[in-house]
Amino acid sequence: MTSTITLPDHPPALKAKSDALDFFYGEFQALKSISMPVFQNKVTALIGPSGCGKSTFLRCFNRMHDLYPGHRYQGAIELLPDAVNLLDRRVDPIEVRMRISMVFQKPNPFPKSIYENVAYGLRVRGERSRSYLDDKVESALRAAALWPEVKDRLHDLAFNLSGGQQQRLCIARALATDPEIVLFDEPTSALDPIATASIEELIGQIKDQVTVLIVTHNMQQAARVSDYTAYMYLGDLIEFGETKNIFMKPQRKETEDYITGRFG
Ligand SMILES: Nc1ncnc2c1ncn2[C@@H]1O[C@H](COP(=O)(O)OP(=O)(O)O)[C@@H](O)[C@H]1O
Ligand SMILES: [Mg+2]
């Protein structure tokens, strides 16, 4: 007699964990004890009405707030598997930004060539080998689905690319240093629908190599691209769960009101 063995569902591995994270802009508390997991090789979307703290939370992950005096973190963001608290003053923010890179709302290529934009982080890291840089630039451009369009014009100025191409270039730049997490803050809000679709498709592809955290004010986008969704309101994390559950059967009334458009 043969028996059937059902393989257990393995829970996804943790890549990072926000643990009772508070954040203050001077006296104003923008994040209130946020605790949530970030799963490895998954896309996690942060949603919620404007001003609820999505960007503030995202920027904690690469210590962007350090650049401004009076901004203060309390609590932890642990990077797994080492369990280092990224917010610890003894952790070098430059090192954090190599391992956790960011793509912004508006494409922001440097005033350099396509090639030098992608090579930038590697040069900062001290890479000098031409062949190594060539290989990394090509693989990052391939991963960002831009290689076929630019391979014959690598030394053109990045500003000559279209908006959608510039954003894919910024994604290539963010991938070139082999980061563990890539942060996206409303990466398609300055793009047309076709460029938006290509960025969304790309996010689905790069999660094989990195973990993605994305802020979006577009709920359809969150539903399309993410595996997990966090709903925030006024600095609180209201609900976190698998995207399909957040959209189909949210546990909290506040989440349901938001996703059904009754408010926000
Ligand atoms: N540099 C800043 N100084 C003071 N308050 C800020 C600053 N940036 C954002 N805030 C405030 O923090 C809250 C969260 O903002 P933000 O994270 O940008 O929200 P979201 O990205 O969800 O729209 C808002 O009340 C906003 O006004
Ligand atoms: Mg924002």
PDB file of C-alpha atoms and ligand atoms in Angstrom:
ATOM      1  CA  MET A   1       0.000   0.000   0.000  1.00  0.00           C
ATOM      2  CA  THR A   2       1.319   3.421  -0.805  1.00  0.00           C
ATOM      3  CA  SER A   3       0.773   6.298   1.516  1.00  0.00           C
ATOM      4  CA  THR A   4       0.725   9.963   0.759  1.00  0.00           C
ATOM      5  CA  ILE A   5       3.124  12.237   2.477  1.00  0.00           C
ATOM      6  CA  THR A   6       2.196  15.897   2.575  1.00  0.00           C
ATOM      7  CA  LEU A   7       5.221  18.106   2.710  1.00  0.00           C
ATOM      8  CA  PRO A   8       4.878  20.746   5.395  1.00  0.00           C
ATOM      9  CA  ASP A   9       4.667  24.374   4.395  1.00  0.00           C
ATOM     10  CA  HIS A  10       7.910  25.937   5.484  1.00  0.00           C
ATOM     11  CA  PRO A  11       7.450  29.364   6.944  1.00  0.00           C
ATOM     12  CA  PRO A  12       9.598  31.878   5.090  1.00  0.00           C
ATOM     13  CA  ALA A  13      12.921  32.814   6.656  1.00  0.00           C
ATOM     14  CA  LEU A  14      13.198  36.116   8.457  1.00  0.00           C
ATOM     15  CA  LYS A  15      15.439  38.735   6.873  1.00  0.00           C
ATOM     16  CA  ALA A  16      14.783  41.520   9.345  1.00  0.00           C
ATOM     17  CA  LYS A  17      12.629  42.276  12.337  1.00  0.00           C
ATOM     18  CA  SER A  18      11.385  45.608  13.578  1.00  0.00           C
ATOM     19  CA  ASP A  19      11.139  45.389  17.339  1.00  0.00           C
ATOM     20  CA  ALA A  20       9.190  48.034  19.310  1.00  0.00           C
ATOM     21  CA  LEU A  21      10.525  50.725  17.005  1.00  0.00           C
ATOM     22  CA  ASP A  22       9.741  54.329  17.907  1.00  0.00           C
ATOM     23  CA  PHE A  23      10.847  57.274  15.819  1.00  0.00           C
ATOM     24  CA  PHE A  24      10.854  60.974  16.672  1.00  0.00           C
ATOM     25  CA  TYR A  25      11.240  64.090  14.528  1.00  0.00           C
ATOM     26  CA  GLY A  26      12.271  66.307  17.445  1.00  0.00           C
ATOM     27  CA  GLU A  27       9.260  66.237  19.780  1.00  0.00           C
ATOM     28  CA  PHE A  28       6.932  64.649  17.238  1.00  0.00           C
ATOM     29  CA  GLN A  29       6.582  60.871  17.464  1.00  0.00           C
ATOM     30  CA  ALA A  30       6.087  59.551  13.914  1.00  0.00           C
ATOM     31  CA  LEU A  31       6.379  55.808  14.671  1.00  0.00           C
ATOM     32  CA  LYS A  32       4.875  54.124  17.700  1.00  0.00           C
ATOM     33  CA  SER A  33       6.313  50.816  18.794  1.00  0.00           C
ATOM     34  CA  ILE A  34       6.334  49.138  15.391  1.00  0.00           C
ATOM     35  CA  SER A  35       7.009  45.401  15.575  1.00  0.00           C
ATOM     36  CA  MET A  36       6.849  43.316  12.439  1.00  0.00           C
ATOM     37  CA  PRO A  37       8.813  40.746  10.458  1.00  0.00           C
ATOM     38  CA  VAL A  38      10.354  41.200   7.005  1.00  0.00           C
ATOM     39  CA  PHE A  39      10.579  37.856   5.239  1.00  0.00           C
ATOM     40  CA  GLN A  40      13.498  36.907   3.047  1.00  0.00           C
ATOM     41  CA  ASN A  41      13.027  36.890  -0.742  1.00  0.00           C
ATOM     42  CA  LYS A  42       9.513  38.218  -0.324  1.00  0.00           C
ATOM     43  CA  VAL A  43       7.960  41.557  -1.180  1.00  0.00           C
ATOM     44  CA  THR A  44       6.448  43.396   1.773  1.00  0.00           C
ATOM     45  CA  ALA A  45       4.231  46.408   1.047  1.00  0.00           C
ATOM     46  CA  LEU A  46       3.634  49.286   3.452  1.00  0.00           C
ATOM     47  CA  ILE A  47       0.250  50.911   2.908  1.00  0.00           C
ATOM     48  CA  GLY A  48      -1.829  53.527   4.691  1.00  0.00           C
ATOM     49  CA  PRO A  49      -3.049  57.097   4.246  1.00  0.00           C
ATOM     50  CA  SER A  50      -0.641  59.913   3.498  1.00  0.00           C
ATOM     51  CA  GLY A  51       1.322  60.948   6.577  1.00  0.00           C
ATOM     52  CA  CYS A  52       0.861  57.652   8.452  1.00  0.00           C
ATOM     53  CA  GLY A  53       4.620  57.027   8.631  1.00  0.00           C
ATOM     54  CA  LYS A  54       5.355  54.697   5.699  1.00  0.00           C
ATOM     55  CA  SER A  55       8.367  56.631   4.413  1.00  0.00           C
ATOM     56  CA  THR A  56       9.579  57.308   7.946  1.00  0.00           C
ATOM     57  CA  PHE A  57       9.551  53.586   8.679  1.00  0.00           C
ATOM     58  CA  LEU A  58      11.246  52.688   5.385  1.00  0.00           C
ATOM     59  CA  ARG A  59      14.015  55.241   5.976  1.00  0.00           C
ATOM     60  CA  CYS A  60      14.845  53.693   9.329  1.00  0.00           C
ATOM     61  CA  PHE A  61      16.044  50.560   7.528  1.00  0.00           C
ATOM     62  CA  ASN A  62      18.974  52.308   5.877  1.00  0.00           C
ATOM     63  CA  ARG A  63      19.572  54.920   8.550  1.00  0.00           C
ATOM     64  CA  MET A  64      18.579  57.777   6.260  1.00  0.00           C
ATOM     65  CA  HIS A  65      17.379  59.764   9.266  1.00  0.00           C
ATOM     66  CA  ASP A  66      20.934  59.941  10.623  1.00  0.00           C
ATOM     67  CA  LEU A  67      21.629  62.697   8.125  1.00  0.00           C
ATOM     68  CA  TYR A  68      19.443  65.117  10.105  1.00  0.00           C
ATOM     69  CA  PRO A  69      19.999  66.345  13.663  1.00  0.00           C
ATOM     70  CA  GLY A  70      17.105  65.917  16.083  1.00  0.00           C
ATOM     71  CA  HIS A  71      15.800  62.740  14.490  1.00  0.00           C
ATOM     72  CA  ARG A  72      15.827  59.904  16.985  1.00  0.00           C
ATOM     73  CA  TYR A  73      15.249  56.152  16.919  1.00  0.00           C
ATOM     74  CA  GLN A  74      14.309  54.002  19.868  1.00  0.00           C
ATOM     75  CA  GLY A  75      13.959  50.228  19.739  1.00  0.00           C
ATOM     76  CA  ALA A  76      15.525  47.961  17.143  1.00  0.00           C
ATOM     77  CA  ILE A  77      15.621  46.787  13.575  1.00  0.00           C
ATOM     78  CA  GLU A  78      17.451  43.510  13.633  1.00  0.00           C
ATOM     79  CA  LEU A  79      19.069  42.214  10.471  1.00  0.00           C
ATOM     80  CA  LEU A  80      18.979  38.419  10.343  1.00  0.00           C
ATOM     81  CA  PRO A  81      20.650  35.968  10.602  1.00  0.00           C
ATOM     82  CA  ASP A  82      23.275  37.994  12.506  1.00  0.00           C
ATOM     83  CA  ALA A  83      20.697  39.732  14.721  1.00  0.00           C
ATOM     84  CA  VAL A  84      22.612  43.008  14.523  1.00  0.00           C
ATOM     85  CA  ASN A  85      20.545  46.054  15.489  1.00  0.00           C
ATOM     86  CA  LEU A  86      20.934  48.320  12.456  1.00  0.00           C
ATOM     87  CA  LEU A  87      20.046  51.320  14.598  1.00  0.00           C
ATOM     88  CA  ASP A  88      22.887  50.759  17.049  1.00  0.00           C
ATOM     89  CA  ARG A  89      25.117  53.850  17.036  1.00  0.00           C
ATOM     90  CA  ARG A  90      28.154  51.584  16.698  1.00  0.00           C
ATOM     91  CA  VAL A  91      26.904  50.260  13.350  1.00  0.00           C
ATOM     92  CA  ASP A  92      28.307  52.303  10.450  1.00  0.00           C
ATOM     93  CA  PRO A  93      25.413  53.804   8.410  1.00  0.00           C
ATOM     94  CA  ILE A  94      27.511  53.678   5.225  1.00  0.00           C
ATOM     95  CA  GLU A  95      27.882  49.923   5.652  1.00  0.00           C
ATOM     96  CA  VAL A  96      24.128  49.662   6.287  1.00  0.00           C
ATOM     97  CA  ARG A  97      23.416  51.517   3.037  1.00  0.00           C
ATOM     98  CA  MET A  98      25.597  49.088   1.066  1.00  0.00           C
ATOM     99  CA  ARG A  99      23.587  46.184   2.435  1.00  0.00           C
ATOM    100  CA  ILE A 100      20.200  47.888   2.327  1.00  0.00           C
ATOM    101  CA  SER A 101      19.806  50.102  -0.730  1.00  0.00           C
ATOM    102  CA  MET A 102      17.004  52.414  -1.731  1.00  0.00           C
ATOM    103  CA  VAL A 103      15.030  53.464  -4.800  1.00  0.00           C
ATOM    104  CA  PHE A 104      13.134  56.751  -4.536  1.00  0.00           C
ATOM    105  CA  GLN A 105       9.889  58.149  -5.875  1.00  0.00           C
ATOM    106  CA  LYS A 106      11.480  60.217  -8.608  1.00  0.00           C
ATOM    107  CA  PRO A 107      14.255  58.600 -10.639  1.00  0.00           C
ATOM    108  CA  ASN A 108      17.453  60.261  -9.394  1.00  0.00           C
ATOM    109  CA  PRO A 109      20.381  59.146 -11.541  1.00  0.00           C
ATOM    110  CA  PHE A 110      23.687  60.883 -10.901  1.00  0.00           C
ATOM    111  CA  PRO A 111      24.937  63.315 -13.591  1.00  0.00           C
ATOM    112  CA  LYS A 112      27.186  60.592 -14.959  1.00  0.00           C
ATOM    113  CA  SER A 113      27.117  57.940 -17.639  1.00  0.00           C
ATOM    114  CA  ILE A 114      24.828  54.913 -17.477  1.00  0.00           C
ATOM    115  CA  TYR A 115      27.871  52.776 -16.701  1.00  0.00           C
ATOM    116  CA  GLU A 116      29.175  55.034 -13.933  1.00  0.00           C
ATOM    117  CA  ASN A 117      25.760  55.233 -12.282  1.00  0.00           C
ATOM    118  CA  VAL A 118      25.699  51.475 -11.849  1.00  0.00           C
ATOM    119  CA  ALA A 119      29.395  51.196 -10.938  1.00  0.00           C
ATOM    120  CA  TYR A 120      29.135  53.977  -8.360  1.00  0.00           C
ATOM    121  CA  GLY A 121      28.619  51.919  -5.190  1.00  0.00           C
ATOM    122  CA  LEU A 122      31.281  49.432  -6.229  1.00  0.00           C
ATOM    123  CA  ARG A 123      33.795  52.241  -6.749  1.00  0.00           C
ATOM    124  CA  VAL A 124      32.886  53.682  -3.335  1.00  0.00           C
ATOM    125  CA  ARG A 125      33.613  50.249  -1.953  1.00  0.00           C
ATOM    126  CA  GLY A 126      37.084  50.428  -3.541  1.00  0.00           C
ATOM    127  CA  GLU A 127      36.639  48.157  -6.563  1.00  0.00           C
ATOM    128  CA  ARG A 128      39.202  49.002  -9.248  1.00  0.00           C
ATOM    129  CA  SER A 129      39.258  45.972 -11.557  1.00  0.00           C
ATOM    130  CA  ARG A 130      37.853  46.942 -14.945  1.00  0.00           C
ATOM    131  CA  SER A 131      36.687  43.438 -15.810  1.00  0.00           C
ATOM    132  CA  TYR A 132      35.029  42.985 -12.415  1.00  0.00           C
ATOM    133  CA  LEU A 133      33.194  46.312 -12.798  1.00  0.00           C
ATOM    134  CA  ASP A 134      32.174  45.456 -16.378  1.00  0.00           C
ATOM    135  CA  ASP A 135      30.699  42.153 -15.210  1.00  0.00           C
ATOM    136  CA  LYS A 136      28.844  43.662 -12.267  1.00  0.00           C
ATOM    137  CA  VAL A 137      27.465  46.545 -14.342  1.00  0.00           C
ATOM    138  CA  GLU A 138      26.189  44.123 -16.958  1.00  0.00           C
ATOM    139  CA  SER A 139      24.593  41.751 -14.472  1.00  0.00           C
ATOM    140  CA  ALA A 140      22.909  44.598 -12.549  1.00  0.00           C
ATOM    141  CA  LEU A 141      21.560  46.075 -15.799  1.00  0.00           C
ATOM    142  CA  ARG A 142      20.315  42.641 -16.832  1.00  0.00           C
ATOM    143  CA  ALA A 143      18.633  42.147 -13.445  1.00  0.00           C
ATOM    144  CA  ALA A 144      16.952  45.535 -13.888  1.00  0.00           C
ATOM    145  CA  ALA A 145      15.724  44.518 -17.375  1.00  0.00           C
ATOM    146  CA  LEU A 146      17.608  47.406 -18.960  1.00  0.00           C
ATOM    147  CA  TRP A 147      20.621  45.748 -20.589  1.00  0.00           C
ATOM    148  CA  PRO A 148      19.187  45.220 -24.101  1.00  0.00           C
ATOM    149  CA  GLU A 149      18.214  48.893 -24.296  1.00  0.00           C
ATOM    150  CA  VAL A 150      21.522  50.357 -23.133  1.00  0.00           C
ATOM    151  CA  LYS A 151      24.273  47.896 -23.958  1.00  0.00           C
ATOM    152  CA  ASP A 152      25.428  49.939 -26.959  1.00  0.00           C
ATOM    153  CA  ARG A 153      25.308  53.274 -25.160  1.00  0.00           C
ATOM    154  CA  LEU A 154      26.775  52.588 -21.734  1.00  0.00           C
ATOM    155  CA  HIS A 155      28.813  55.787 -21.819  1.00  0.00           C
ATOM    156  CA  ASP A 156      25.893  58.067 -22.663  1.00  0.00           C
ATOM    157  CA  LEU A 157      24.660  60.393 -19.964  1.00  0.00           C
ATOM    158  CA  ALA A 158      21.971  58.762 -17.804  1.00  0.00           C
ATOM    159  CA  PHE A 159      19.750  61.828 -18.204  1.00  0.00           C
ATOM    160  CA  ASN A 160      19.223  60.914 -21.869  1.00  0.00           C
ATOM    161  CA  LEU A 161      17.142  57.890 -20.839  1.00  0.00           C
ATOM    162  CA  SER A 162      13.341  58.004 -20.530  1.00  0.00           C
ATOM    163  CA  GLY A 163      11.778  58.271 -17.047  1.00  0.00           C
ATOM    164  CA  GLY A 164      11.012  54.559 -16.891  1.00  0.00           C
ATOM    165  CA  GLN A 165      14.527  53.684 -18.065  1.00  0.00           C
ATOM    166  CA  GLN A 166      16.020  56.058 -15.489  1.00  0.00           C
ATOM    167  CA  GLN A 167      14.061  54.312 -12.737  1.00  0.00           C
ATOM    168  CA  ARG A 168      15.282  50.914 -13.950  1.00  0.00           C
ATOM    169  CA  LEU A 169      18.801  52.377 -13.956  1.00  0.00           C
ATOM    170  CA  CYS A 170      18.297  53.413 -10.323  1.00  0.00           C
ATOM    171  CA  ILE A 171      17.186  49.855  -9.589  1.00  0.00           C
ATOM    172  CA  ALA A 172      20.341  48.539 -11.305  1.00  0.00           C
ATOM    173  CA  ARG A 173      22.410  50.945  -9.186  1.00  0.00           C
ATOM    174  CA  ALA A 174      20.605  49.697  -6.070  1.00  0.00           C
ATOM    175  CA  LEU A 175      21.295  46.060  -7.016  1.00  0.00           C
ATOM    176  CA  ALA A 176      24.937  46.429  -8.064  1.00  0.00           C
ATOM    177  CA  THR A 177      26.359  46.187  -4.556  1.00  0.00           C
ATOM    178  CA  ASP A 178      24.526  42.882  -3.945  1.00  0.00           C
ATOM    179  CA  PRO A 179      22.349  44.276  -1.161  1.00  0.00           C
ATOM    180  CA  GLU A 180      20.297  42.064   1.110  1.00  0.00           C
ATOM    181  CA  ILE A 181      17.261  44.339   1.122  1.00  0.00           C
ATOM    182  CA  VAL A 182      16.088  46.914  -1.426  1.00  0.00           C
ATOM    183  CA  LEU A 183      13.745  49.662  -0.207  1.00  0.00           C
ATOM    184  CA  PHE A 184      11.326  51.263  -2.671  1.00  0.00           C
ATOM    185  CA  ASP A 185       9.457  54.455  -1.765  1.00  0.00           C
ATOM    186  CA  GLU A 186       6.539  54.858  -4.199  1.00  0.00           C
ATOM    187  CA  PRO A 187       8.833  53.956  -7.108  1.00  0.00           C
ATOM    188  CA  THR A 188       6.225  54.334  -9.847  1.00  0.00           C
ATOM    189  CA  SER A 189       4.337  57.448  -8.829  1.00  0.00           C
ATOM    190  CA  ALA A 190       6.247  59.588 -11.349  1.00  0.00           C
ATOM    191  CA  LEU A 191       5.888  57.050 -14.187  1.00  0.00           C
ATOM    192  CA  ASP A 192       3.338  56.343 -16.910  1.00  0.00           C
ATOM    193  CA  PRO A 193       1.273  53.100 -16.840  1.00  0.00           C
ATOM    194  CA  ILE A 194       3.570  51.181 -19.196  1.00  0.00           C
ATOM    195  CA  ALA A 195       6.732  52.077 -17.269  1.00  0.00           C
ATOM    196  CA  THR A 196       4.838  51.289 -14.047  1.00  0.00           C
ATOM    197  CA  ALA A 197       3.927  47.819 -15.298  1.00  0.00           C
ATOM    198  CA  SER A 198       7.552  47.113 -16.191  1.00  0.00           C
ATOM    199  CA  ILE A 199       8.769  48.200 -12.738  1.00  0.00           C
ATOM    200  CA  GLU A 200       6.126  46.040 -11.059  1.00  0.00           C
ATOM    201  CA  GLU A 201       7.171  43.051 -13.147  1.00  0.00           C
ATOM    202  CA  LEU A 202      10.785  43.733 -12.274  1.00  0.00           C
ATOM    203  CA  ILE A 203      10.043  43.803  -8.541  1.00  0.00           C
ATOM    204  CA  GLY A 204       8.500  40.352  -8.925  1.00  0.00           C
ATOM    205  CA  GLN A 205      11.716  39.126 -10.556  1.00  0.00           C
ATOM    206  CA  ILE A 206      14.354  40.639  -8.262  1.00  0.00           C
ATOM    207  CA  LYS A 207      12.851  39.075  -5.163  1.00  0.00           C
ATOM    208  CA  ASP A 208      14.630  35.881  -6.166  1.00  0.00           C
ATOM    209  CA  GLN A 209      17.874  37.626  -5.257  1.00  0.00           C
ATOM    210  CA  VAL A 210      16.875  40.217  -2.662  1.00  0.00           C
ATOM    211  CA  THR A 211      14.251  41.015  -0.053  1.00  0.00           C
ATOM    212  CA  VAL A 212      11.972  43.903  -1.000  1.00  0.00           C
ATOM    213  CA  LEU A 213      10.200  46.468   1.171  1.00  0.00           C
ATOM    214  CA  ILE A 214       7.968  48.812  -0.807  1.00  0.00           C
ATOM    215  CA  VAL A 215       5.881  51.843   0.136  1.00  0.00           C
ATOM    216  CA  THR A 216       2.923  52.426  -2.133  1.00  0.00           C
ATOM    217  CA  HIS A 217      -0.171  54.571  -1.866  1.00  0.00           C
ATOM    218  CA  ASN A 218      -1.712  52.472  -4.628  1.00  0.00           C
ATOM    219  CA  MET A 219      -3.563  49.535  -3.110  1.00  0.00           C
ATOM    220  CA  GLN A 220      -3.898  47.692  -6.419  1.00  0.00           C
ATOM    221  CA  GLN A 221      -0.129  47.882  -6.730  1.00  0.00           C
ATOM    222  CA  ALA A 222       0.324  46.461  -3.224  1.00  0.00           C
ATOM    223  CA  ALA A 223      -2.077  43.644  -4.105  1.00  0.00           C
ATOM    224  CA  ARG A 224      -0.243  42.947  -7.379  1.00  0.00           C
ATOM    225  CA  VAL A 225       3.363  42.993  -6.247  1.00  0.00           C
ATOM    226  CA  SER A 226       3.520  42.012  -2.589  1.00  0.00           C
ATOM    227  CA  ASP A 227       3.489  38.788  -0.605  1.00  0.00           C
ATOM    228  CA  TYR A 228       2.954  40.530   2.744  1.00  0.00           C
ATOM    229  CA  THR A 229       1.260  43.811   3.581  1.00  0.00           C
ATOM    230  CA  ALA A 230       1.489  46.105   6.580  1.00  0.00           C
ATOM    231  CA  TYR A 231      -1.287  48.630   7.125  1.00  0.00           C
ATOM    232  CA  MET A 232      -0.218  51.721   9.074  1.00  0.00           C
ATOM    233  CA  TYR A 233      -2.232  54.588  10.505  1.00  0.00           C
ATOM    234  CA  LEU A 234      -0.970  57.644  12.415  1.00  0.00           C
ATOM    235  CA  GLY A 235       2.362  56.029  13.248  1.00  0.00           C
ATOM    236  CA  ASP A 236       0.858  52.737  14.426  1.00  0.00           C
ATOM    237  CA  LEU A 237       1.060  49.387  12.710  1.00  0.00           C
ATOM    238  CA  ILE A 238      -2.604  48.366  12.586  1.00  0.00           C
ATOM    239  CA  GLU A 239      -2.284  45.019  10.827  1.00  0.00           C
ATOM    240  CA  PHE A 240       0.364  42.874   9.179  1.00  0.00           C
ATOM    241  CA  GLY A 241      -0.252  39.687   7.249  1.00  0.00           C
ATOM    242  CA  GLU A 242      -0.157  37.851   3.973  1.00  0.00           C
ATOM    243  CA  THR A 243      -1.323  40.227   1.259  1.00  0.00           C
ATOM    244  CA  LYS A 244      -4.184  37.964   0.207  1.00  0.00           C
ATOM    245  CA  ASN A 245      -5.506  37.924   3.773  1.00  0.00           C
ATOM    246  CA  ILE A 246      -5.127  41.662   4.283  1.00  0.00           C
ATOM    247  CA  PHE A 247      -7.142  42.298   1.125  1.00  0.00           C
ATOM    248  CA  MET A 248      -9.653  39.431   1.323  1.00  0.00           C
ATOM    249  CA  LYS A 249     -10.259  38.995   5.044  1.00  0.00           C
ATOM    250  CA  PRO A 250      -8.616  41.679   7.162  1.00  0.00           C
ATOM    251  CA  GLN A 251      -8.851  41.057  10.879  1.00  0.00           C
ATOM    252  CA  ARG A 252      -9.208  44.685  11.913  1.00  0.00           C
ATOM    253  CA  LYS A 253     -12.130  46.963  11.128  1.00  0.00           C
ATOM    254  CA  GLU A 254      -9.729  49.870  10.440  1.00  0.00           C
ATOM    255  CA  THR A 255      -7.919  47.853   7.769  1.00  0.00           C
ATOM    256  CA  GLU A 256     -11.162  46.825   6.130  1.00  0.00           C
ATOM    257  CA  ASP A 257     -12.422  50.421   6.046  1.00  0.00           C
ATOM    258  CA  TYR A 258      -9.207  51.536   4.398  1.00  0.00           C
ATOM    259  CA  ILE A 259      -8.944  48.834   1.784  1.00  0.00           C
ATOM    260  CA  THR A 260     -12.591  49.057   0.829  1.00  0.00           C
ATOM    261  CA  GLY A 261     -12.164  52.786   0.363  1.00  0.00           C
ATOM    262  CA  ARG A 262     -14.508  53.834   3.138  1.00  0.00           C
ATOM    263  CA  PHE A 263     -11.796  56.146   4.346  1.00  0.00           C
ATOM    264  CA  GLY A 264      -8.358  57.420   3.388  1.00  0.00           C
TER     265      GLY A 264
HETATM  266  N1  LIG B   1      11.419  65.854   8.339  1.00  0.00           N
HETATM  267  C1  LIG B   1      10.307  65.850   9.067  1.00  0.00           C
HETATM  268  N2  LIG B   1      10.179  66.626  10.160  1.00  0.00           N
HETATM  269  C2  LIG B   1       9.055  66.611  10.908  1.00  0.00           C
HETATM  270  N3  LIG B   1       7.991  65.821  10.668  1.00  0.00           N
HETATM  271  C3  LIG B   1       8.055  65.023   9.589  1.00  0.00           C
HETATM  272  C4  LIG B   1       9.205  64.995   8.735  1.00  0.00           C
HETATM  273  N4  LIG B   1       8.981  64.094   7.755  1.00  0.00           N
HETATM  274  C5  LIG B   1       7.753  63.602   7.967  1.00  0.00           C
HETATM  275  N5  LIG B   1       7.191  64.154   9.077  1.00  0.00           N
HETATM  276  C6  LIG B   1       5.858  63.833   9.655  1.00  0.00           C
HETATM  277  O1  LIG B   1       5.865  62.473  10.043  1.00  0.00           O
HETATM  278  C7  LIG B   1       4.619  61.866   9.733  1.00  0.00           C
HETATM  279  C8  LIG B   1       4.857  60.672   8.805  1.00  0.00           C
HETATM  280  O2  LIG B   1       5.332  61.144   7.539  1.00  0.00           O
HETATM  281  P1  LIG B   1       5.755  60.150   6.371  1.00  0.00           P
HETATM  282  O3  LIG B   1       6.558  59.048   6.937  1.00  0.00           O
HETATM  283  O4  LIG B   1       6.368  60.978   5.300  1.00  0.00           O
HETATM  284  O5  LIG B   1       4.325  59.595   5.916  1.00  0.00           O
HETATM  285  P2  LIG B   1       3.894  58.753   4.606  1.00  0.00           P
HETATM  286  O6  LIG B   1       5.129  58.329   3.888  1.00  0.00           O
HETATM  287  O7  LIG B   1       3.083  57.614   5.131  1.00  0.00           O
HETATM  288  O8  LIG B   1       3.045  59.680   3.786  1.00  0.00           O
HETATM  289  C9  LIG B   1       3.747  62.946   9.124  1.00  0.00           C
HETATM  290  O9  LIG B   1       2.937  63.484  10.152  1.00  0.00           O
HETATM  291  C10 LIG B   1       4.754  63.956   8.622  1.00  0.00           C
HETATM  292  O10 LIG B   1       4.196  65.250   8.616  1.00  0.00           O
HETATM  293 MG    MG B   2       5.850  58.814   1.964  1.00  0.00          MG
END
